[in-house]
PDB file of C-alpha atoms and ligand atoms in Angstrom:
ATOM      1  CA  MET A1002     122.253  80.535 112.731  1.00 93.00           C
ATOM      2  CA  LYS A1003     122.119  81.416 109.029  1.00 96.00           C
ATOM      3  CA  LYS A1004     120.864  84.574 107.394  1.00 97.00           C
ATOM      4  CA  GLY A1005     120.160  86.049 103.988  1.00 97.00           C
ATOM      5  CA  ILE A1006     121.080  89.613 103.050  1.00 98.00           C
ATOM      6  CA  ASP A1007     119.588  91.590 100.179  1.00 97.00           C
ATOM      7  CA  VAL A1008     121.816  94.521  99.236  1.00 95.00           C
ATOM      8  CA  GLY A1009     119.856  97.255  97.454  1.00 91.00           C
ATOM      9  CA  GLY A1010     120.480 100.920  96.730  1.00 85.00           C
ATOM     10  CA  SER A1011     118.064 102.233  99.372  1.00 89.00           C
ATOM     11  CA  PHE A1012     117.924  99.418 101.932  1.00 93.00           C
ATOM     12  CA  ILE A1013     119.873  96.382 103.010  1.00 96.00           C
ATOM     13  CA  LYS A1014     117.379  93.745 104.140  1.00 97.00           C
ATOM     14  CA  VAL A1015     118.240  90.848 106.385  1.00 98.00           C
ATOM     15  CA  LEU A1016     116.218  87.696 106.937  1.00 97.00           C
ATOM     16  CA  TRP A1017     117.298  85.236 109.630  1.00 97.00           C
ATOM     17  CA  GLU A1018     116.619  81.523 109.667  1.00 95.00           C
ATOM     18  CA  ASP A1019     114.174  81.997 112.590  1.00 96.00           C
ATOM     19  CA  GLY A1020     112.156  84.529 110.577  1.00 95.00           C
ATOM     20  CA  LYS A1021     113.538  87.698 112.173  1.00 96.00           C
ATOM     21  CA  ARG A1022     113.722  90.586 109.678  1.00 96.00           C
ATOM     22  CA  GLU A1023     115.717  93.797 109.596  1.00 95.00           C
ATOM     23  CA  LYS A1024     115.765  96.677 107.150  1.00 96.00           C
ATOM     24  CA  VAL A1025     118.689  99.113 107.214  1.00 95.00           C
ATOM     25  CA  TYR A1026     118.561 102.412 105.349  1.00 94.00           C
ATOM     26  CA  VAL A1027     121.692 102.894 103.222  1.00 92.00           C
ATOM     27  CA  ARG A1028     120.747 105.378 100.505  1.00 90.00           C
ATOM     28  CA  ASN A1029     122.797 108.069 102.283  1.00 91.00           C
ATOM     29  CA  VAL A1030     125.980 106.037 101.707  1.00 91.00           C
ATOM     30  CA  SER A1031     125.170 104.405  98.357  1.00 87.00           C
ATOM     31  CA  LYS A1032     127.738 106.589  96.559  1.00 89.00           C
ATOM     32  CA  ASN A1033     130.470 106.348  99.220  1.00 92.00           C
ATOM     33  CA  LYS A1034     132.426 103.131  98.751  1.00 94.00           C
ATOM     34  CA  GLU A1035     134.232 103.131 102.083  1.00 95.00           C
ATOM     35  CA  ALA A1036     131.136 103.931 104.154  1.00 95.00           C
ATOM     36  CA  PHE A1037     128.926 101.500 102.253  1.00 95.00           C
ATOM     37  CA  VAL A1038     131.367  98.608 102.517  1.00 95.00           C
ATOM     38  CA  GLU A1039     131.834  99.287 106.239  1.00 95.00           C
ATOM     39  CA  ARG A1040     128.058  99.295 106.796  1.00 95.00           C
ATOM     40  CA  LEU A1041     127.738  96.058 104.831  1.00 96.00           C
ATOM     41  CA  ARG A1042     130.575  94.481 106.805  1.00 96.00           C
ATOM     42  CA  GLU A1043     128.812  95.342 110.092  1.00 96.00           C
ATOM     43  CA  ILE A1044     125.558  93.878 108.823  1.00 96.00           C
ATOM     44  CA  ILE A1045     127.315  90.691 107.673  1.00 96.00           C
ATOM     45  CA  ARG A1046     128.926  89.975 111.052  1.00 95.00           C
ATOM     46  CA  GLU A1047     126.022  91.180 113.208  1.00 96.00           C
ATOM     47  CA  GLY A1048     124.621  88.300 115.318  1.00 95.00           C
ATOM     48  CA  ASN A1049     127.540  85.935 114.514  1.00 95.00           C
ATOM     49  CA  PRO A1050     125.902  83.993 111.678  1.00 96.00           C
ATOM     50  CA  THR A1051     127.273  80.571 110.734  1.00 94.00           C
ATOM     51  CA  LYS A1052     126.587  81.095 107.057  1.00 96.00           C
ATOM     52  CA  VAL A1053     125.385  84.033 104.973  1.00 97.00           C
ATOM     53  CA  GLY A1054     123.773  84.301 101.558  1.00 97.00           C
ATOM     54  CA  ILE A1055     124.067  87.686  99.881  1.00 97.00           C
ATOM     55  CA  ALA A1056     121.878  88.927  97.023  1.00 97.00           C
ATOM     56  CA  VAL A1057     123.169  92.015  95.219  1.00 95.00           C
ATOM     57  CA  ALA A1058     121.305  94.323  92.843  1.00 91.00           C
ATOM     58  CA  GLY A1059     123.856  94.383  90.045  1.00 89.00           C
ATOM     59  CA  PHE A1060     126.105  92.377  87.758  1.00 91.00           C
ATOM     60  CA  THR A1061     127.861  89.899  90.046  1.00 93.00           C
ATOM     61  CA  SER A1062     130.574  87.472  88.975  1.00 94.00           C
ATOM     62  CA  LEU A1063     130.666  83.769  89.804  1.00 93.00           C
ATOM     63  CA  GLU A1064     133.474  84.626  92.244  1.00 93.00           C
ATOM     64  CA  GLY A1065     131.274  87.073  94.172  1.00 93.00           C
ATOM     65  CA  VAL A1066     132.676  90.328  92.833  1.00 95.00           C
ATOM     66  CA  VAL A1067     130.234  93.092  91.903  1.00 95.00           C
ATOM     67  CA  TYR A1068     131.204  94.047  88.379  1.00 93.00           C
ATOM     68  CA  ARG A1069     128.754  96.949  88.149  1.00 88.00           C
ATOM     69  CA  SER A1070     125.711  98.007  90.125  1.00 86.00           C
ATOM     70  CA  PRO A1071     123.663 100.771  88.453  1.00 80.00           C
ATOM     71  CA  ASN A1072     121.723 101.453  91.688  1.00 80.00           C
ATOM     72  CA  ILE A1073     124.640 101.207  94.139  1.00 89.00           C
ATOM     73  CA  PRO A1074     127.655 102.958  92.589  1.00 89.00           C
ATOM     74  CA  ALA A1075     129.582 102.387  95.838  1.00 92.00           C
ATOM     75  CA  LEU A1076     129.647  98.654  95.118  1.00 93.00           C
ATOM     76  CA  ASP A1077     131.265  98.784  91.679  1.00 93.00           C
ATOM     77  CA  GLY A1078     134.279  96.471  91.769  1.00 95.00           C
ATOM     78  CA  VAL A1079     133.733  95.376  95.387  1.00 95.00           C
ATOM     79  CA  ASP A1080     134.713  91.779  96.188  1.00 96.00           C
ATOM     80  CA  ILE A1081     131.883  90.752  98.519  1.00 96.00           C
ATOM     81  CA  LYS A1082     133.039  87.144  98.766  1.00 95.00           C
ATOM     82  CA  LYS A1083     136.332  88.476 100.144  1.00 95.00           C
ATOM     83  CA  LEU A1084     134.432  90.534 102.738  1.00 95.00           C
ATOM     84  CA  LEU A1085     132.772  87.333 103.920  1.00 95.00           C
ATOM     85  CA  LEU A1086     136.091  85.498 104.093  1.00 94.00           C
ATOM     86  CA  GLU A1087     137.719  88.361 106.012  1.00 94.00           C
ATOM     87  CA  GLU A1088     134.948  88.059 108.575  1.00 94.00           C
ATOM     88  CA  GLY A1089     135.557  84.309 108.735  1.00 94.00           C
ATOM     89  CA  ILE A1090     132.059  83.513 107.476  1.00 95.00           C
ATOM     90  CA  SER A1091     131.291  81.157 104.619  1.00 93.00           C
ATOM     91  CA  GLY A1092     128.558  82.003 102.184  1.00 93.00           C
ATOM     92  CA  PHE A1093     127.294  82.834  98.717  1.00 92.00           C
ATOM     93  CA  VAL A1094     127.073  85.998  96.661  1.00 95.00           C
ATOM     94  CA  LEU A1095     124.641  86.219  93.774  1.00 94.00           C
ATOM     95  CA  ASN A1096     122.714  88.660  91.650  1.00 94.00           C
ATOM     96  CA  ASP A1097     119.510  89.518  93.559  1.00 95.00           C
ATOM     97  CA  VAL A1098     116.947  88.138  91.121  1.00 96.00           C
ATOM     98  CA  SER A1099     118.895  84.895  90.644  1.00 97.00           C
ATOM     99  CA  ALA A1100     118.837  84.536  94.430  1.00 97.00           C
ATOM    100  CA  GLY A1101     115.123  85.386  94.419  1.00 97.00           C
ATOM    101  CA  ALA A1102     114.525  82.658  91.824  1.00 98.00           C
ATOM    102  CA  PHE A1103     116.276  80.149  94.067  1.00 97.00           C
ATOM    103  CA  GLY A1104     114.048  81.229  96.971  1.00 98.00           C
ATOM    104  CA  GLU A1105     110.938  80.682  94.862  1.00 98.00           C
ATOM    105  CA  TRP A1106     112.093  77.170  94.053  1.00 98.00           C
ATOM    106  CA  TYR A1107     113.309  76.351  97.569  1.00 97.00           C
ATOM    107  CA  TYR A1108     110.241  77.553  99.462  1.00 97.00           C
ATOM    108  CA  ASP A1109     107.286  77.389  97.081  1.00 97.00           C
ATOM    109  CA  HIS A1110     108.021  75.286  93.989  1.00 98.00           C
ATOM    110  CA  ARG A1111     110.294  72.416  94.999  1.00 97.00           C
ATOM    111  CA  ASP A1112     108.492  70.185  92.477  1.00 97.00           C
ATOM    112  CA  SER A1113     109.633  72.379  89.581  1.00 98.00           C
ATOM    113  CA  ARG A1114     112.508  71.164  87.410  1.00 98.00           C
ATOM    114  CA  ASN A1115     112.892  74.358  85.391  1.00 98.00           C
ATOM    115  CA  LEU A1116     111.680  77.521  87.064  1.00 98.00           C
ATOM    116  CA  LEU A1117     111.798  80.961  85.471  1.00 98.00           C
ATOM    117  CA  PHE A1118     111.364  83.876  87.863  1.00 98.00           C
ATOM    118  CA  VAL A1119     110.724  87.374  86.511  1.00 98.00           C
ATOM    119  CA  ALA A1120     110.722  90.325  88.903  1.00 97.00           C
ATOM    120  CA  ILE A1121     109.358  93.679  87.772  1.00 96.00           C
ATOM    121  CA  GLY A1122     109.733  96.912  89.714  1.00 93.00           C
ATOM    122  CA  THR A1123     112.107  99.788  89.019  1.00 90.00           C
ATOM    123  CA  GLY A1124     113.617  97.486  86.380  1.00 92.00           C
ATOM    124  CA  LEU A1125     113.045  93.973  85.083  1.00 95.00           C
ATOM    125  CA  GLY A1126     115.235  91.106  86.264  1.00 95.00           C
ATOM    126  CA  ALA A1127     115.028  87.351  85.926  1.00 97.00           C
ATOM    127  CA  GLY A1128     116.507  84.159  87.293  1.00 98.00           C
ATOM    128  CA  PHE A1129     116.365  80.520  86.271  1.00 98.00           C
ATOM    129  CA  VAL A1130     116.574  77.443  88.483  1.00 98.00           C
ATOM    130  CA  CYS A1131     117.296  74.205  86.640  1.00 98.00           C
ATOM    131  CA  GLU A1132     117.087  70.902  88.551  1.00 97.00           C
ATOM    132  CA  GLY A1133     117.442  72.785  91.837  1.00 96.00           C
ATOM    133  CA  ARG A1134     120.473  74.821  90.783  1.00 96.00           C
ATOM    134  CA  VAL A1135     120.610  78.459  89.759  1.00 96.00           C
ATOM    135  CA  PHE A1136     121.689  78.888  86.148  1.00 97.00           C
ATOM    136  CA  LEU A1137     124.212  81.732  86.105  1.00 96.00           C
ATOM    137  CA  GLY A1138     125.918  81.494  82.718  1.00 95.00           C
ATOM    138  CA  SER A1139     129.668  81.720  82.147  1.00 95.00           C
ATOM    139  CA  CYS A1140     130.351  84.979  84.018  1.00 92.00           C
ATOM    140  CA  GLY A1141     127.372  85.031  86.354  1.00 91.00           C
ATOM    141  CA  SER A1142     125.263  87.372  84.238  1.00 91.00           C
ATOM    142  CA  ALA A1143     122.705  85.012  82.661  1.00 95.00           C
ATOM    143  CA  LEU A1144     119.015  85.865  82.436  1.00 95.00           C
ATOM    144  CA  GLU A1145     119.297  89.555  81.574  1.00 94.00           C
ATOM    145  CA  LEU A1146     115.776  89.171  80.261  1.00 96.00           C
ATOM    146  CA  GLY A1147     115.053  92.862  80.794  1.00 96.00           C
ATOM    147  CA  HIS A1148     117.559  93.703  78.101  1.00 95.00           C
ATOM    148  CA  HIS A1149     116.447  91.513  75.255  1.00 97.00           C
ATOM    149  CA  ILE A1150     114.872  93.536  72.508  1.00 98.00           C
ATOM    150  CA  VAL A1151     111.155  93.304  71.829  1.00 98.00           C
ATOM    151  CA  GLU A1152     110.854  96.364  69.557  1.00 98.00           C
ATOM    152  CA  LYS A1153     113.498  97.374  67.020  1.00 98.00           C
ATOM    153  CA  ASP A1154     114.360 101.090  67.455  1.00 98.00           C
ATOM    154  CA  GLY A1155     111.821 101.179  70.276  1.00 98.00           C
ATOM    155  CA  GLU A1156     111.813 103.145  73.519  1.00 98.00           C
ATOM    156  CA  LEU A1157     115.068 104.021  75.279  1.00 97.00           C
ATOM    157  CA  CYS A1158     116.059 101.609  78.034  1.00 95.00           C
ATOM    158  CA  SER A1159     118.035 102.293  81.225  1.00 90.00           C
ATOM    159  CA  CYS A1160     120.911 100.299  79.672  1.00 90.00           C
ATOM    160  CA  GLY A1161     121.200 102.720  76.745  1.00 93.00           C
ATOM    161  CA  ARG A1162     119.766 100.350  74.122  1.00 95.00           C
ATOM    162  CA  ARG A1163     116.408 100.805  72.474  1.00 98.00           C
ATOM    163  CA  GLY A1164     113.360  98.564  72.583  1.00 98.00           C
ATOM    164  CA  CYS A1165     114.424  96.336  75.495  1.00 97.00           C
ATOM    165  CA  LEU A1166     111.665  94.523  77.394  1.00 98.00           C
ATOM    166  CA  GLU A1167     112.475  96.662  80.456  1.00 96.00           C
ATOM    167  CA  ALA A1168     111.848  99.829  78.453  1.00 97.00           C
ATOM    168  CA  TYR A1169     108.146  98.792  78.516  1.00 98.00           C
ATOM    169  CA  CYS A1170     107.812  96.433  81.460  1.00 98.00           C
ATOM    170  CA  SER A1171     109.117  98.387  84.463  1.00 96.00           C
ATOM    171  CA  SER A1172     107.889 101.317  86.530  1.00 96.00           C
ATOM    172  CA  TYR A1173     109.420 103.836  84.156  1.00 96.00           C
ATOM    173  CA  GLY A1174     108.187 101.824  81.164  1.00 98.00           C
ATOM    174  CA  LEU A1175     104.585 101.913  82.370  1.00 98.00           C
ATOM    175  CA  GLU A1176     104.872 105.605  83.226  1.00 98.00           C
ATOM    176  CA  ARG A1177     106.113 106.374  79.706  1.00 98.00           C
ATOM    177  CA  ILE A1178     103.389 104.266  78.047  1.00 98.00           C
ATOM    178  CA  TYR A1179     100.774 106.177  80.055  1.00 98.00           C
ATOM    179  CA  LYS A1180     102.329 109.545  79.251  1.00 98.00           C
ATOM    180  CA  LYS A1181     102.148 108.824  75.515  1.00 97.00           C
ATOM    181  CA  LEU A1182      98.548 107.607  75.687  1.00 97.00           C
ATOM    182  CA  SER A1183      97.384 110.578  77.719  1.00 95.00           C
ATOM    183  CA  ALA A1184      99.080 113.242  75.568  1.00 93.00           C
ATOM    184  CA  GLY A1185     101.806 114.159  78.022  1.00 95.00           C
ATOM    185  CA  GLU A1186     100.364 113.647  81.502  1.00 96.00           C
ATOM    186  CA  SER A1187     103.097 112.411  83.854  1.00 97.00           C
ATOM    187  CA  LEU A1188     101.962 110.039  86.607  1.00 98.00           C
ATOM    188  CA  LYS A1189     103.899 107.709  88.880  1.00 97.00           C
ATOM    189  CA  ASP A1190     103.358 103.953  88.474  1.00 97.00           C
ATOM    190  CA  TYR A1191     101.178 103.606  91.585  1.00 98.00           C
ATOM    191  CA  GLN A1192      99.000 106.538  90.460  1.00 98.00           C
ATOM    192  CA  ILE A1193      98.418 104.856  87.091  1.00 98.00           C
ATOM    193  CA  VAL A1194      97.467 101.608  88.844  1.00 98.00           C
ATOM    194  CA  LEU A1195      95.124 103.510  91.168  1.00 98.00           C
ATOM    195  CA  ARG A1196      93.432 105.277  88.248  1.00 98.00           C
ATOM    196  CA  ALA A1197      93.040 101.986  86.405  1.00 98.00           C
ATOM    197  CA  LYS A1198      91.366 100.510  89.479  1.00 98.00           C
ATOM    198  CA  GLU A1199      88.963 103.450  89.484  1.00 98.00           C
ATOM    199  CA  GLY A1200      88.047 102.663  85.880  1.00 97.00           C
ATOM    200  CA  ASP A1201      90.154 105.258  84.041  1.00 97.00           C
ATOM    201  CA  GLN A1202      90.334 104.098  80.432  1.00 97.00           C
ATOM    202  CA  LYS A1203      93.755 105.559  79.568  1.00 97.00           C
ATOM    203  CA  ALA A1204      95.329 103.970  82.641  1.00 98.00           C
ATOM    204  CA  GLN A1205      93.737 100.628  81.773  1.00 98.00           C
ATOM    205  CA  GLU A1206      94.992 100.937  78.205  1.00 98.00           C
ATOM    206  CA  ALA A1207      98.508 101.608  79.472  1.00 98.00           C
ATOM    207  CA  ILE A1208      98.361  98.429  81.564  1.00 98.00           C
ATOM    208  CA  GLU A1209      97.116  96.473  78.540  1.00 98.00           C
ATOM    209  CA  THR A1210     100.099  97.706  76.499  1.00 98.00           C
ATOM    210  CA  PHE A1211     102.410  96.754  79.388  1.00 98.00           C
ATOM    211  CA  LYS A1212     100.881  93.267  79.340  1.00 98.00           C
ATOM    212  CA  ASP A1213     101.236  92.981  75.550  1.00 98.00           C
ATOM    213  CA  TYR A1214     104.978  93.543  75.838  1.00 98.00           C
ATOM    214  CA  LEU A1215     105.274  91.313  78.870  1.00 98.00           C
ATOM    215  CA  THR A1216     103.573  88.524  76.907  1.00 98.00           C
ATOM    216  CA  ILE A1217     106.108  88.891  74.069  1.00 98.00           C
ATOM    217  CA  GLY A1218     109.034  88.916  76.488  1.00 98.00           C
ATOM    218  CA  LEU A1219     107.802  85.888  78.413  1.00 98.00           C
ATOM    219  CA  MET A1220     106.962  84.051  75.191  1.00 98.00           C
ATOM    220  CA  ASN A1221     110.562  84.501  74.007  1.00 98.00           C
ATOM    221  CA  ALA A1222     111.840  83.242  77.356  1.00 98.00           C
ATOM    222  CA  VAL A1223     109.496  80.223  77.334  1.00 98.00           C
ATOM    223  CA  HIS A1224     110.621  79.341  73.800  1.00 98.00           C
ATOM    224  CA  ILE A1225     114.246  79.448  74.917  1.00 98.00           C
ATOM    225  CA  PHE A1226     114.028  77.815  78.358  1.00 98.00           C
ATOM    226  CA  ASN A1227     110.969  75.550  78.131  1.00 98.00           C
ATOM    227  CA  PRO A1228     110.176  76.026  81.853  1.00 98.00           C
ATOM    228  CA  ASP A1229     107.556  74.115  83.827  1.00 98.00           C
ATOM    229  CA  ARG A1230     106.948  77.157  86.049  1.00 98.00           C
ATOM    230  CA  VAL A1231     106.938  80.880  85.271  1.00 98.00           C
ATOM    231  CA  VAL A1232     106.767  82.951  88.463  1.00 98.00           C
ATOM    232  CA  LEU A1233     106.062  86.673  88.302  1.00 98.00           C
ATOM    233  CA  GLY A1234     107.061  88.892  91.194  1.00 97.00           C
ATOM    234  CA  GLY A1235     108.412  92.285  92.178  1.00 95.00           C
ATOM    235  CA  GLY A1236     106.784  95.456  93.455  1.00 94.00           C
ATOM    236  CA  LEU A1237     105.036  96.498  90.260  1.00 96.00           C
ATOM    237  CA  ILE A1238     103.561  93.039  89.623  1.00 97.00           C
ATOM    238  CA  GLN A1239     102.228  93.080  93.198  1.00 96.00           C
ATOM    239  CA  GLN A1240     100.524  96.410  92.528  1.00 97.00           C
ATOM    240  CA  LEU A1241      99.145  95.164  89.204  1.00 98.00           C
ATOM    241  CA  ARG A1242      98.084  91.773  90.546  1.00 97.00           C
ATOM    242  CA  GLU A1243      94.329  92.236  89.975  1.00 97.00           C
ATOM    243  CA  PHE A1244      94.958  93.035  86.309  1.00 98.00           C
ATOM    244  CA  MET A1245      97.150  89.992  85.770  1.00 98.00           C
ATOM    245  CA  ASP A1246      94.650  87.123  86.067  1.00 98.00           C
ATOM    246  CA  ASP A1247      94.605  86.487  82.312  1.00 98.00           C
ATOM    247  CA  MET A1248      98.411  86.463  81.930  1.00 98.00           C
ATOM    248  CA  GLU A1249      98.652  82.677  81.915  1.00 98.00           C
ATOM    249  CA  THR A1250      95.969  82.362  79.216  1.00 98.00           C
ATOM    250  CA  ARG A1251      97.560  85.118  77.150  1.00 98.00           C
ATOM    251  CA  LEU A1252     100.999  83.611  77.438  1.00 98.00           C
ATOM    252  CA  LYS A1253      99.817  80.105  76.624  1.00 98.00           C
ATOM    253  CA  LYS A1254      98.069  81.425  73.520  1.00 98.00           C
ATOM    254  CA  ALA A1255     101.222  83.213  72.379  1.00 98.00           C
ATOM    255  CA  VAL A1256     103.584  80.304  73.030  1.00 98.00           C
ATOM    256  CA  GLU A1257     104.086  77.387  70.615  1.00 97.00           C
ATOM    257  CA  ALA A1258     101.608  74.579  71.456  1.00 96.00           C
ATOM    258  CA  PHE A1259     104.132  71.968  72.691  1.00 96.00           C
ATOM    259  CA  PRO A1260     106.024  74.061  75.321  1.00 95.00           C
ATOM    260  CA  SER A1261     102.714  75.730  76.161  1.00 95.00           C
ATOM    261  CA  GLN A1262     101.487  72.451  77.706  1.00 96.00           C
ATOM    262  CA  CYS A1263     104.513  72.226  80.001  1.00 95.00           C
ATOM    263  CA  PHE A1264     104.254  75.329  82.149  1.00 98.00           C
ATOM    264  CA  LYS A1265     102.099  76.965  84.761  1.00 98.00           C
ATOM    265  CA  LEU A1266     102.222  80.686  85.489  1.00 98.00           C
ATOM    266  CA  ASP A1267     102.242  81.707  89.132  1.00 98.00           C
ATOM    267  CA  PHE A1268     102.660  84.840  91.209  1.00 98.00           C
ATOM    268  CA  SER A1269     105.293  85.226  93.893  1.00 97.00           C
ATOM    269  CA  LYS A1270     103.901  85.412  97.414  1.00 94.00           C
ATOM    270  CA  CYS A1271     106.973  86.574  99.251  1.00 89.00           C
ATOM    271  CA  GLY A1272     106.798  90.380  99.069  1.00 88.00           C
ATOM    272  CA  GLU A1273     109.634  92.764  99.813  1.00 91.00           C
ATOM    273  CA  PHE A1274     111.933  90.230 101.510  1.00 95.00           C
ATOM    274  CA  CYS A1275     111.879  88.000  98.415  1.00 95.00           C
ATOM    275  CA  MET A1276     115.546  88.430  97.478  1.00 96.00           C
ATOM    276  CA  ALA A1277     116.693  88.168 101.120  1.00 97.00           C
ATOM    277  CA  ARG A1278     114.652  84.966 101.363  1.00 97.00           C
ATOM    278  CA  GLY A1279     116.422  83.624  98.274  1.00 97.00           C
ATOM    279  CA  ALA A1280     119.798  84.533  99.775  1.00 97.00           C
ATOM    280  CA  LEU A1281     118.828  82.733 102.983  1.00 97.00           C
ATOM    281  CA  ALA A1282     117.718  79.704 100.959  1.00 97.00           C
ATOM    282  CA  LEU A1283     121.185  79.616  99.353  1.00 95.00           C
ATOM    283  CA  ALA A1284     122.774  79.574 102.797  1.00 95.00           C
ATOM    284  CA  LEU A1285     120.385  76.840 103.969  1.00 95.00           C
ATOM    285  CA  ALA A1286     120.943  74.607 100.946  1.00 93.00           C
ATOM    286  CA  ASP A1287     124.604  74.544 101.909  1.00 72.00           C
ATOM    287  CA  ASP A1288     125.811  71.959  99.456  1.00 50.00           C
ATOM    288  CA  ARG A1289     125.203  74.408  96.626  1.00 46.00           C
TER     289      ARG A1289
HETATM  290 ZN1   ZN B1415     118.022  97.504  78.202  1.00 67.98          ZN
END
């Protein structure tokens, strides 16, 4: 039987072909290379899978080596493809959001020819599936949409640059927007969303600003990729879902008229096992 594994900094999530799910806590070993790799190795071979897809939160090469993972320092430089081979299991290793994009296409949007998936939570990641294949670029690092600049000399981003899309459209981005609007009050993302739901004007304004930047970022991406489907997902989008109904209209208005006719905006329905589902889809579509 095949399975998909989503390797994150706090949890490793596993989704089996028959729908069985597991969630293993790994934060305690996320800085210890030896311990983390050993835990991952156990999870890979557990249940004797025939094929495994692995989605990793971090820069991952086409050969399956993690170049750098900001959230899982223990994985920097780790050759995950080699781990699979050492266990005698064939499989795929991909950046998590690229895998997630493939899952969106495979399970929910098989009619799409060019699907752009944007996941927003702690950070902002994206993936692109063209004619049923994940577009990875030359090194495997394509679609770093979170780090294209939407404001010159803007807010500081987690990558060290200023004005990146992620600096506005992420949990920390929304928290910072709110803090500025409310003259210094620090709230967590879910508290801002809760206040907005209760009618708090500052919280609602912060979400509007978040959406303004998201519209710019998505407009740039639509102009470059000309997708037929834009799928928004990730934990923060899920929380903000009731405020996002006008995103398609806003985006269509911002985008040039011709490519604007070609796409539909949708919301991911797959929740927290989204990236594991994408990794499983990669293992299932075994000619890829
Ligand atoms: Zn950045």
